mmCIF file of C-alpha atoms and ligand atoms in Angstrom:
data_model
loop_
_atom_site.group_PDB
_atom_site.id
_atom_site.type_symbol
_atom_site.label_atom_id
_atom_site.label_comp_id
_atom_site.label_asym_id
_atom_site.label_seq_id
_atom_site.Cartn_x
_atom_site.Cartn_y
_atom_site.Cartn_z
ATOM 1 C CA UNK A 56 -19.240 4.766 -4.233
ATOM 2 C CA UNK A 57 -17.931 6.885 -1.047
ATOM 3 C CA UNK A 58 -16.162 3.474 0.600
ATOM 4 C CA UNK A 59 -13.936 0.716 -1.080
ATOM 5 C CA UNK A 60 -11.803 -2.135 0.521
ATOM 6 C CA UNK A 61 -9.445 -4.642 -0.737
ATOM 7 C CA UNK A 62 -6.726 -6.646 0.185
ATOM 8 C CA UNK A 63 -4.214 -4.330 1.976
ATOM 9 C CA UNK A 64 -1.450 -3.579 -1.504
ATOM 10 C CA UNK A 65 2.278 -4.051 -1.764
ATOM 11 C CA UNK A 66 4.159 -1.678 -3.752
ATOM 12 C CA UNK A 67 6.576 -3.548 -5.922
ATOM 13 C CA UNK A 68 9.503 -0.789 -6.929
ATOM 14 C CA UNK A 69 10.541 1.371 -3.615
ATOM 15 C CA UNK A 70 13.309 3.275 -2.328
ATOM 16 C CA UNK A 71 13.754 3.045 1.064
ATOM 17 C CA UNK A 72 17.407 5.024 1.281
ATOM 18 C CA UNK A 73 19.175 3.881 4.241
ATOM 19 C CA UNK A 74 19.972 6.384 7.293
ATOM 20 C CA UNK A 75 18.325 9.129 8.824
ATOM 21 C CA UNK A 76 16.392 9.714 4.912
ATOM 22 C CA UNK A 77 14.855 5.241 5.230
ATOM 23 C CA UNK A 78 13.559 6.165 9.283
ATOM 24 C CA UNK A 79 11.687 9.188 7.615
ATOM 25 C CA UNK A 80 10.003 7.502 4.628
ATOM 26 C CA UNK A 81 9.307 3.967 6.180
ATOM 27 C CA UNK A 82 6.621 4.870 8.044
ATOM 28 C CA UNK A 83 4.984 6.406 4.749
ATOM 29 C CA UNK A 84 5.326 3.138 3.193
ATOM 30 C CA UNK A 85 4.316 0.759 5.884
ATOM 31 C CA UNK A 86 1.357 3.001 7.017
ATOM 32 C CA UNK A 87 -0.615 1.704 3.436
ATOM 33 C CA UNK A 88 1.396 -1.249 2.512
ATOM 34 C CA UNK A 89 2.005 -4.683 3.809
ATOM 35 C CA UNK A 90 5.428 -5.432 1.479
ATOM 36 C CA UNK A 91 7.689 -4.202 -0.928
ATOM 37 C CA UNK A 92 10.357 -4.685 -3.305
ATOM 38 C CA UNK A 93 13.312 -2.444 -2.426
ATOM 39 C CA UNK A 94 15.018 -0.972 -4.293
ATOM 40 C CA UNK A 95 19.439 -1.809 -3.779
ATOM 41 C CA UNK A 96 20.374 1.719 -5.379
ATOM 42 C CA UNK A 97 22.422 2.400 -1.944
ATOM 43 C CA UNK A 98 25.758 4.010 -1.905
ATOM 44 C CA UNK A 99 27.735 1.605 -2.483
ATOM 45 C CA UNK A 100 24.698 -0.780 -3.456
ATOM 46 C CA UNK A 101 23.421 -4.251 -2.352
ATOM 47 C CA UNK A 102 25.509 -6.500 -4.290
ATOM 48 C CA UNK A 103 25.912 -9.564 -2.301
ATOM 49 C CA UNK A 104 23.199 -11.423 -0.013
ATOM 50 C CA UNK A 105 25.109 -10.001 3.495
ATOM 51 C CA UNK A 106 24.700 -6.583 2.386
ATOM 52 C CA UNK A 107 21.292 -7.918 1.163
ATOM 53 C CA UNK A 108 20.599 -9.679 4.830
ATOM 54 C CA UNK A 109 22.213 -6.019 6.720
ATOM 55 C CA UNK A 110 19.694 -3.911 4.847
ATOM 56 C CA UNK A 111 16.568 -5.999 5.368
ATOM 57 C CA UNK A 112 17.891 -5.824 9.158
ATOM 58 C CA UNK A 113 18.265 -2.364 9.408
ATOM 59 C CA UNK A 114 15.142 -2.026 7.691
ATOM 60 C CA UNK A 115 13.343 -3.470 10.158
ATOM 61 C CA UNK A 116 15.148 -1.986 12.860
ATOM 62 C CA UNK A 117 13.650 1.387 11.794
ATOM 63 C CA UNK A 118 10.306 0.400 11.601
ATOM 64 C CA UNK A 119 8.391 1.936 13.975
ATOM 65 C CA UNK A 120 6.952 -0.030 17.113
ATOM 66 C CA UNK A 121 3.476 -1.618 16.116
ATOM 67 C CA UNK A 122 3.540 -1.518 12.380
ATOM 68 C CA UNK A 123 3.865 -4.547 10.251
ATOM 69 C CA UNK A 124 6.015 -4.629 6.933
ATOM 70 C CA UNK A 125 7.908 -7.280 5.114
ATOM 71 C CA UNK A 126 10.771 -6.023 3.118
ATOM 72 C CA UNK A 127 11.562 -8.113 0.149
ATOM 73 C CA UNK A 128 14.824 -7.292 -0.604
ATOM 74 C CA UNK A 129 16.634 -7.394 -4.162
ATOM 75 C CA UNK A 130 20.258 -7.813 -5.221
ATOM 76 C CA UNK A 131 21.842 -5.058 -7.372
ATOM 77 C CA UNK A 132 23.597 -7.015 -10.498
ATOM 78 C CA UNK A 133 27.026 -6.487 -11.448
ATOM 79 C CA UNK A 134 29.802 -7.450 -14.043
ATOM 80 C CA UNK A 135 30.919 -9.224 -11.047
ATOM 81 C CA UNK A 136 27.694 -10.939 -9.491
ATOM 82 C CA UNK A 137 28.673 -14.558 -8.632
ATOM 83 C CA UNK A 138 25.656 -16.544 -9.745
ATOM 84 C CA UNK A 139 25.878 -18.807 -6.879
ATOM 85 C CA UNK A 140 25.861 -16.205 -4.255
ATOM 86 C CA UNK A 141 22.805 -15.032 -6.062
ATOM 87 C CA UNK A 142 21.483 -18.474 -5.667
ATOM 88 C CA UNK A 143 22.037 -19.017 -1.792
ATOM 89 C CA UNK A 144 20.091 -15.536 -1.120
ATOM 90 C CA UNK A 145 17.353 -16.746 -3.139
ATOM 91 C CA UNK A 146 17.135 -20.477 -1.433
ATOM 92 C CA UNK A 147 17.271 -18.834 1.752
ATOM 93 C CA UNK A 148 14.470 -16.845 1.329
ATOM 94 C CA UNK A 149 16.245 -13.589 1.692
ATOM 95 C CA UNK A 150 15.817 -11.954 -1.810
ATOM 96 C CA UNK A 151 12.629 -12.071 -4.032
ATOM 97 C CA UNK A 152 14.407 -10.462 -7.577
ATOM 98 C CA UNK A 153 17.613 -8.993 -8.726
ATOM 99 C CA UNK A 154 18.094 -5.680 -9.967
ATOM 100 C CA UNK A 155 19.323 -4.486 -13.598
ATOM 101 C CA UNK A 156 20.406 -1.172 -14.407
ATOM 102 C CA UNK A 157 22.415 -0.446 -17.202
ATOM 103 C CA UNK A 158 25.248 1.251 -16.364
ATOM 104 C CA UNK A 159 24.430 5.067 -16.231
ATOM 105 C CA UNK A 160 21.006 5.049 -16.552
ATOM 106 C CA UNK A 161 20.026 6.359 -13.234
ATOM 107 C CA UNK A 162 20.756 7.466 -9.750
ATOM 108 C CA UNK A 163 23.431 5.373 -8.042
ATOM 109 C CA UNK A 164 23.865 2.872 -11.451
ATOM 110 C CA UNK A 165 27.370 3.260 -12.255
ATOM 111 C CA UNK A 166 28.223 -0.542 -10.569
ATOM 112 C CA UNK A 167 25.275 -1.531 -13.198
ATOM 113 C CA UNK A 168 25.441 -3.196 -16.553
ATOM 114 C CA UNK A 169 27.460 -2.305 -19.351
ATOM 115 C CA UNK A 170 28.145 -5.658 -21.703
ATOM 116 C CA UNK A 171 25.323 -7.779 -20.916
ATOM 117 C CA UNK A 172 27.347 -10.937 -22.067
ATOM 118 C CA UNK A 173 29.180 -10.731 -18.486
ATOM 119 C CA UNK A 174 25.982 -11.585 -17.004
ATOM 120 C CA UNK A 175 24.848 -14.207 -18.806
ATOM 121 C CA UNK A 176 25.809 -16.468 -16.349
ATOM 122 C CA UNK A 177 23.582 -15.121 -13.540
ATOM 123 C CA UNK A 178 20.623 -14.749 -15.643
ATOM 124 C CA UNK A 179 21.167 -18.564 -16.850
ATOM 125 C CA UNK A 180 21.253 -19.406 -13.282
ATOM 126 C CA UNK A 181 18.270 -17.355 -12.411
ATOM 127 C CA UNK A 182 15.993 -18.335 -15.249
ATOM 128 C CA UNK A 183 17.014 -21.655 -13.592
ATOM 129 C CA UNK A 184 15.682 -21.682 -9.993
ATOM 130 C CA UNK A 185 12.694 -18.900 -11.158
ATOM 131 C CA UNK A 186 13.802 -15.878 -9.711
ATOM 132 C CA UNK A 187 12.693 -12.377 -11.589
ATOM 133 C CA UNK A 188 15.161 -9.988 -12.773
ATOM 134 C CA UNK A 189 13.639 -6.396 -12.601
ATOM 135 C CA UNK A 190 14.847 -4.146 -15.090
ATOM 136 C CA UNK A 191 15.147 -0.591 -15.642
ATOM 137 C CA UNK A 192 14.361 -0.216 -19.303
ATOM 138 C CA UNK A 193 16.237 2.338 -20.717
ATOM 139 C CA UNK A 194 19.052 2.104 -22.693
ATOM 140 C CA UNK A 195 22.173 5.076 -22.127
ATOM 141 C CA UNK A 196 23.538 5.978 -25.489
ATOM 142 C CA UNK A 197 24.394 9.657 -26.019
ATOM 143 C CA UNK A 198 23.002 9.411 -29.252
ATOM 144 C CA UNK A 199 19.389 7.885 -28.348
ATOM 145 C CA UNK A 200 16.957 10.957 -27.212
ATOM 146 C CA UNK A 201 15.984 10.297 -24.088
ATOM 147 C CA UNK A 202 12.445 10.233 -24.596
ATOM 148 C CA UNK A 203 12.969 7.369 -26.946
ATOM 149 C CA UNK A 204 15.365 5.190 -24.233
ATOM 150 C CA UNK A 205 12.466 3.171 -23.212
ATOM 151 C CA UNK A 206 11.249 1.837 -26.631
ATOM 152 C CA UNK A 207 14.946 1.227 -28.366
ATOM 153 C CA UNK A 208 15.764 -0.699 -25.221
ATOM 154 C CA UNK A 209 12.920 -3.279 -25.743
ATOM 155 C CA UNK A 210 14.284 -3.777 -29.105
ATOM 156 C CA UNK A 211 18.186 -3.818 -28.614
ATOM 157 C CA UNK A 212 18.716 -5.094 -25.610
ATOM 158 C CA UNK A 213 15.083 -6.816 -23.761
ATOM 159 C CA UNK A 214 13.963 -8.896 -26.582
ATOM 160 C CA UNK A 215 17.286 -10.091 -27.029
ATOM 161 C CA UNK A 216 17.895 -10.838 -23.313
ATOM 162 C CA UNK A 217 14.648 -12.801 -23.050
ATOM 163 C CA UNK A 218 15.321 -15.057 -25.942
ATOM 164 C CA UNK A 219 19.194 -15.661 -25.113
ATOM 165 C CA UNK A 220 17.619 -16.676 -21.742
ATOM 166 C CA UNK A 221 14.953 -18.989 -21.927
ATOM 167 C CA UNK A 222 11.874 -19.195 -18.707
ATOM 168 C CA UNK A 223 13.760 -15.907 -17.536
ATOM 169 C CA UNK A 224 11.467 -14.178 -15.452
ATOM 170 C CA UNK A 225 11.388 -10.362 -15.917
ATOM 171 C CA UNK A 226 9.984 -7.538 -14.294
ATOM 172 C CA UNK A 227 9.779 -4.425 -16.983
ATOM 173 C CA UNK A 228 9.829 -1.929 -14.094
ATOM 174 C CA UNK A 229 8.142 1.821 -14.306
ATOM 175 C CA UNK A 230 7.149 1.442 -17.947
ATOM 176 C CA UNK A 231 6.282 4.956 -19.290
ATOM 177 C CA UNK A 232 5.631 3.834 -23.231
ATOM 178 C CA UNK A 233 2.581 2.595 -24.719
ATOM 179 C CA UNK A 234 5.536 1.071 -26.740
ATOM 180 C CA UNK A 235 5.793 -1.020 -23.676
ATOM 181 C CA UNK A 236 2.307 -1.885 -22.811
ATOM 182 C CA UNK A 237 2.058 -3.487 -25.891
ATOM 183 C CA UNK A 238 5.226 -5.158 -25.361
ATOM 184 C CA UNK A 239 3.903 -6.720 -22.406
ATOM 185 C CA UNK A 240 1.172 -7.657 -23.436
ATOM 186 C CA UNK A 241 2.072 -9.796 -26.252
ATOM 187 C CA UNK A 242 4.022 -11.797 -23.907
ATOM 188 C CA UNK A 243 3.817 -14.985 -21.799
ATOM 189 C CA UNK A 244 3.304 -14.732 -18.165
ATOM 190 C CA UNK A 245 6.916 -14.931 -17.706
ATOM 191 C CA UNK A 246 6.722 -10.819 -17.976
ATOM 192 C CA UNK A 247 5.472 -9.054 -15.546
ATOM 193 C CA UNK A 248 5.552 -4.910 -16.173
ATOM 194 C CA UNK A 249 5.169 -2.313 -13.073
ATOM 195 C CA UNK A 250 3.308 1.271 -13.472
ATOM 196 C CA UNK A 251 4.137 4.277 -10.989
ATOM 197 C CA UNK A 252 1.017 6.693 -9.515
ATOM 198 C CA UNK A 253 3.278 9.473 -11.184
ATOM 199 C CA UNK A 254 3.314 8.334 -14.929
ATOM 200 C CA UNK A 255 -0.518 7.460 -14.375
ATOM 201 C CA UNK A 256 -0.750 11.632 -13.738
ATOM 202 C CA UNK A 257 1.487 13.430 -15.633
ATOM 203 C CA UNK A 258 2.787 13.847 -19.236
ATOM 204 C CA UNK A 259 6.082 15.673 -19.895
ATOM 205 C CA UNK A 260 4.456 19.192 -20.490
ATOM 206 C CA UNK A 261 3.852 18.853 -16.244
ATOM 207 C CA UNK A 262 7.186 19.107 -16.225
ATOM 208 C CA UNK A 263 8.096 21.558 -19.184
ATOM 209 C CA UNK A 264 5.740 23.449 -19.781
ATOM 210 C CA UNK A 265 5.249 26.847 -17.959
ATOM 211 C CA UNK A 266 8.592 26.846 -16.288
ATOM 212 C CA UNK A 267 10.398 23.694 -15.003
ATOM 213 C CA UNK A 268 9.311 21.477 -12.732
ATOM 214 C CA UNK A 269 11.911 19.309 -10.539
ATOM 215 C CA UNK A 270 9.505 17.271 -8.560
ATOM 216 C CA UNK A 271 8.049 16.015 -11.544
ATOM 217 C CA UNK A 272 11.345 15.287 -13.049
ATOM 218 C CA UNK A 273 12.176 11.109 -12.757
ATOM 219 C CA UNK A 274 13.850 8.231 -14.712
ATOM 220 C CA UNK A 275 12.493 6.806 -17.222
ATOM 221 C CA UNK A 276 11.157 10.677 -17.698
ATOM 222 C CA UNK A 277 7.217 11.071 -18.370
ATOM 223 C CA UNK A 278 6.399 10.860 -21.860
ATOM 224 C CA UNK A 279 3.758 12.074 -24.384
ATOM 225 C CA UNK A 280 -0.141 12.354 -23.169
ATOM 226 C CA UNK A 281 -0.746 9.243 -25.642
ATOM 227 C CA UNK A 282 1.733 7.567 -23.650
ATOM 228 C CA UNK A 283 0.056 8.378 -20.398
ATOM 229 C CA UNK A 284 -3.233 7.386 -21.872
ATOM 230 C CA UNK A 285 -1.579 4.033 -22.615
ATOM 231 C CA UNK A 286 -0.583 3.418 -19.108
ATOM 232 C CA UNK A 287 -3.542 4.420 -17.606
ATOM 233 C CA UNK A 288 -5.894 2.027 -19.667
ATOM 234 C CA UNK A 289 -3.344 -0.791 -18.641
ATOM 235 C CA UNK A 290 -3.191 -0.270 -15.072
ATOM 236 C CA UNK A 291 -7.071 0.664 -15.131
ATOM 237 C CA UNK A 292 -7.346 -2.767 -16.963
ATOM 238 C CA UNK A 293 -7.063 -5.174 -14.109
ATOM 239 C CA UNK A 294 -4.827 -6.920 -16.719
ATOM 240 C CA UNK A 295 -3.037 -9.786 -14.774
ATOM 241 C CA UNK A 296 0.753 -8.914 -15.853
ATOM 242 C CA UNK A 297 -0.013 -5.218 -14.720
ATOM 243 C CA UNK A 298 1.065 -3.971 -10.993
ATOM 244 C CA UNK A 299 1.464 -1.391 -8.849
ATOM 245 C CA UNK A 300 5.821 -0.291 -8.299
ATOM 246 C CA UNK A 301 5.357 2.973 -7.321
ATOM 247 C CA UNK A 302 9.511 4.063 -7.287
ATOM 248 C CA UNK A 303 8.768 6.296 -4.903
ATOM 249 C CA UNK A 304 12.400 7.472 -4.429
ATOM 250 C CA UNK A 305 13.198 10.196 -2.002
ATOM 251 C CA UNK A 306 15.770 13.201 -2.244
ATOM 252 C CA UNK A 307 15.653 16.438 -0.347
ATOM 253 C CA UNK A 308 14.494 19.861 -1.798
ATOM 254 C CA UNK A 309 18.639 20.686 -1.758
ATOM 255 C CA UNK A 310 18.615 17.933 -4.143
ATOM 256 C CA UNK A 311 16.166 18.381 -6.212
ATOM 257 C CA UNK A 312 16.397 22.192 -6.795
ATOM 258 C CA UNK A 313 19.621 22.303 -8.382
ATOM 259 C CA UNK A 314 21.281 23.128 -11.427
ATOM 260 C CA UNK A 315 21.852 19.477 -12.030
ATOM 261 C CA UNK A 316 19.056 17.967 -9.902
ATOM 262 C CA UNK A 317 17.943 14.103 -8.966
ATOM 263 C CA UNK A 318 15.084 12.079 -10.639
ATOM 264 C CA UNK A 319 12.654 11.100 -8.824
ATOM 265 C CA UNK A 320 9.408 11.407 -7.138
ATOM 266 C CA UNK A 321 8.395 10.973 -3.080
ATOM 267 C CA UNK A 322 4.906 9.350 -3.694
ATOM 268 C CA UNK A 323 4.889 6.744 -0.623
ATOM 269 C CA UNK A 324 2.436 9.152 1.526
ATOM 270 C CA UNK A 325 -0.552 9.489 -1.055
ATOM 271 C CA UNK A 326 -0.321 7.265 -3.478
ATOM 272 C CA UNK A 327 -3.146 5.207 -2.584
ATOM 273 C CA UNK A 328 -5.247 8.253 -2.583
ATOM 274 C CA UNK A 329 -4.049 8.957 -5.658
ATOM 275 C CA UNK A 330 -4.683 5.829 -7.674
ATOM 276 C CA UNK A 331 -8.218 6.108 -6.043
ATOM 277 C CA UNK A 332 -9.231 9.190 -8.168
ATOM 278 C CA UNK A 333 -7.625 8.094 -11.012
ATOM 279 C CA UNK A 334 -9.468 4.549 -10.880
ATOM 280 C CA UNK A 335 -12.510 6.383 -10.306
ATOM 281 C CA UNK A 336 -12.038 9.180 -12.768
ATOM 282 C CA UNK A 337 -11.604 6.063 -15.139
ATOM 283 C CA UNK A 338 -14.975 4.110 -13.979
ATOM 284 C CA UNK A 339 -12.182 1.066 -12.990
ATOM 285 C CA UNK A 340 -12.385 1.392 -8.736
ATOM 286 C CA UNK A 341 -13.785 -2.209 -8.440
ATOM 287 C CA UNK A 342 -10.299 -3.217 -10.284
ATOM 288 C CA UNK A 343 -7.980 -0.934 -7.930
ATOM 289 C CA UNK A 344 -7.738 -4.328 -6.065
ATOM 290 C CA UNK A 345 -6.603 -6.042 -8.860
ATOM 291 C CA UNK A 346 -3.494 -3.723 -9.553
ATOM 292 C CA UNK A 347 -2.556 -2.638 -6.219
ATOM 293 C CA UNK A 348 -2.620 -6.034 -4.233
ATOM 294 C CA UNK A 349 -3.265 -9.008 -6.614
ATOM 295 C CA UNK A 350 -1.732 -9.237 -9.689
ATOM 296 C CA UNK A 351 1.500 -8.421 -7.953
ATOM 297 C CA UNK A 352 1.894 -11.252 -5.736
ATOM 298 C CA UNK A 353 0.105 -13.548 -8.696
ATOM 299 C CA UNK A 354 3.512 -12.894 -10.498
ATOM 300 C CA UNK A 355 5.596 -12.701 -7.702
ATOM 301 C CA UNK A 356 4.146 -16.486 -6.380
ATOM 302 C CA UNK A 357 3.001 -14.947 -3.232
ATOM 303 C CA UNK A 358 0.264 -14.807 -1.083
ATOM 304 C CA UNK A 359 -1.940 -11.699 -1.416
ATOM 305 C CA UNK A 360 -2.046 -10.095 1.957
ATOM 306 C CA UNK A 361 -4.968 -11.511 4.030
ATOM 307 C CA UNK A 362 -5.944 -7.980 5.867
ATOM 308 C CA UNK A 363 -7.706 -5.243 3.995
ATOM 309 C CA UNK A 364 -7.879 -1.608 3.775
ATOM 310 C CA UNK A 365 -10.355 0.926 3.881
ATOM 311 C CA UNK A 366 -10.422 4.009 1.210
ATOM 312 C CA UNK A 367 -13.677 6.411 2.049
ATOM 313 C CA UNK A 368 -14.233 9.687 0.120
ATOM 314 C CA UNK A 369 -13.248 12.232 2.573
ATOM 315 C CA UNK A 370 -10.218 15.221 1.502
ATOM 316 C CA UNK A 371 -6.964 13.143 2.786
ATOM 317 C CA UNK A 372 -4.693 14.033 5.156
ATOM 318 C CA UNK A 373 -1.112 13.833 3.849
ATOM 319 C CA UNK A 374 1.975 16.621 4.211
ATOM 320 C CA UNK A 375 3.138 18.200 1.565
ATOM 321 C CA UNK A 376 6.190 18.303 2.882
ATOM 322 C CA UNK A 377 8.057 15.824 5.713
ATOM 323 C CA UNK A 378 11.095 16.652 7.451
ATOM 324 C CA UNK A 379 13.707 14.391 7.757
ATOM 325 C CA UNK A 380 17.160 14.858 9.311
ATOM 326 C CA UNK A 381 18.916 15.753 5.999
ATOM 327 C CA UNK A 382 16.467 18.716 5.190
ATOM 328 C CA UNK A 383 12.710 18.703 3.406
ATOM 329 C CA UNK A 384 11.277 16.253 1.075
ATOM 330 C CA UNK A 385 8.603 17.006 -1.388
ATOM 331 C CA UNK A 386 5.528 14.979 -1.544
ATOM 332 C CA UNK A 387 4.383 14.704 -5.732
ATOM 333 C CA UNK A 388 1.396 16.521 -5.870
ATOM 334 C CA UNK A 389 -0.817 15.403 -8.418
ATOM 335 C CA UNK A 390 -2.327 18.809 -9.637
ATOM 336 C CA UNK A 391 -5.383 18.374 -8.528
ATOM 337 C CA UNK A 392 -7.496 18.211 -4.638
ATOM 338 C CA UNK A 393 -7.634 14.342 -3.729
ATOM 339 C CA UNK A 394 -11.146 13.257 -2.122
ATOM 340 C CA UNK A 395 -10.208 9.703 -1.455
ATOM 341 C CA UNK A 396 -8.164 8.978 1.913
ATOM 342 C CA UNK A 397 -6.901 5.523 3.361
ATOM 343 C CA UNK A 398 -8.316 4.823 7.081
HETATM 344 O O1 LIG B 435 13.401 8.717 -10.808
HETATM 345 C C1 LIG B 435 14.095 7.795 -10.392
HETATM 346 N N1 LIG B 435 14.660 7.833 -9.163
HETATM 347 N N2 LIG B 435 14.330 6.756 -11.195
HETATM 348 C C2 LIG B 435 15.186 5.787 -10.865
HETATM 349 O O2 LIG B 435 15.370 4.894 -11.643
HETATM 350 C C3 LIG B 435 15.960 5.866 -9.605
HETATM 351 C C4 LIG B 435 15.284 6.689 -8.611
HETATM 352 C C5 LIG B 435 16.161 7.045 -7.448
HETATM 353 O O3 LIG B 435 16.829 6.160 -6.906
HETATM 354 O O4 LIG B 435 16.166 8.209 -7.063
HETATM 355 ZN ZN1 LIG B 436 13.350 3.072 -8.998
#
């Protein structure tokens, strides 16, 4: 096959940023993809629905002229989230899922979650009117290795969130485990679980293994091959609860490169030309479609974009690099020469 089009994809997990860094990557984002979940990770983060309503504003003030995208903005939950202010941004249309991080476990999380019984009201309230809660799965103890944060948090604290909170629906975002494929998959369609381009690529010796890596260092932090494996046959699978978030999440080089240096990897520019190859290299292109611009909007209850587009098998065209005002960005390179490009 040297051509392949499908419904134009959303990307369900992004970080836009806000500033001079969100007018940089935008145009990265909305040059492949019609919508996306972002991500409410500011400093401070998007707590209530004005900050919510703000954002998506300033959002789409930075869009450049002529390109279409649809933000679908998120709420970053708190101790302190009133579940009725959660409720108005949902009946308004302004906010599509809330976001839980536990306390800690990432970049910009210290507002997040640290006794789960102070938001049982808001998840009540939410399992009530429908609205998904996307989760970061990891849990934060000192004393849990962080390659194992992933699977002990579907046991201590997932599970028991579901069943305290009957009809929630929940997002397990970035999963990394085959623990958590098949965690997902014994489910109900209540659970919906996201897969990065990154975790489809690498395994934790890209990032160990013959000298540290930076770019390829992000949270929840690549696992074992097997793991990878897992992921790959999920997202390869066409498997309705299975969708594209890529967390694309942007810091400068200064950033990254440091003693003590951010997660994350900048994936917006090529990920479509990534997830080509790998559908290819897997024999699963004709179900590409399914995970990067159906099965998302299936759980999501929306409409899957109505205008296509167009991968041919031609060397792509991305930077390696893009400048932005606050210094260099890294695109993730995948280790190996892409042949599929997005027209
Ligand atoms: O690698 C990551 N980067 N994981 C996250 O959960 C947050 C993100 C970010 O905001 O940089
Ligand atoms: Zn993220």
């Amino acid at each position: 096959m040297t051509s392949l089009t499908i419904a134009r994809p959303d990307d369900w997990h992004l970080h836009l940023r806000d500033g001079a860094m969100m007018r940089a990557v935008l145009p990265h984002t909305a040059q492949h993809f019609a919508r996306a979940i972002i991500m409410p990770n500011l400093v401070p983060p998007v707590v209530r629905g004005d900050q919510a309503r703000a954002y998506r504003d300033r959002i789409l003030a930075a869009l450049p002229g002529g390109m279409a995208f649809e933000p679908l903005m998120t709420l970053y939950l708190t101790e302190d989230t009133d579940p009725e202010d959660v409720a108005a941004a949902h009946a308004s249309g302004l906010i599509k899922a809330v976001k839980l991080y536990p306390a800690g476990a990432t970049t910009n999380s210290a507002s997040g979650v640290a006794n789960f019984d102070n938001v049982r009201a808001t998840l009540d309230r939410m399992a009530e009117i429908g609205l998904p809660l996307c989760v970061h799965g990891e849990v934060t103890d000192a004393d849990i290795d962080i390659f194992d944060r992933e699977a002990v948090f579907i046991d201590r604290v997932l599970d028991p969130i579901r069943r305290a909170t009957p009809g929630l629906r929940v997002v397990m975002e970035h999963i990394t485990t085959s623990n958590a494929v098949e965690y997902a998959r014994a489910q109900d369609d209540s659970l919906g679980a996201t897969i990065t381009t990154h975790h489809l690529v690498i395994n934790r010796n890209h990032i160990l293994a013959g000298g540290i890596k930076p770019h390829y260092y992000c949270l929840p932090v690549a696992k074992r091959e097997e793991h990878r494996l897992a992921l790959r046959a999920a997202a390869t699978s066409g498997e309705v609860r299975f969708f594209l978030g890529t967390d694309s999440a942007p810091h400068t080089d200064a950033n990254k490169l440091l003693p003590c240096g951010c997660a994350g990897c900048f994936t917006a520019p090529n990920t479509m030309a990534i997830l080509a190859q790998v559908f290819e290299q897997d024999a699963a292109l004709d179900r590409l479609e399914a995970f990067a611009s159906r099965n998302g909007p299936a759980f999501y209850r929306l409409p899957v974009n109505s205008d296509t587009i167009t991968l041919t098998k031609s060397a792509p065209n991305y930077p390696v690099q893009i400048d932005t005002e606050d210094g260099p960005v890294t695109v993730f390179d995948p280790g190996f020469d892409l042949e599929w490009s997005v027209c």
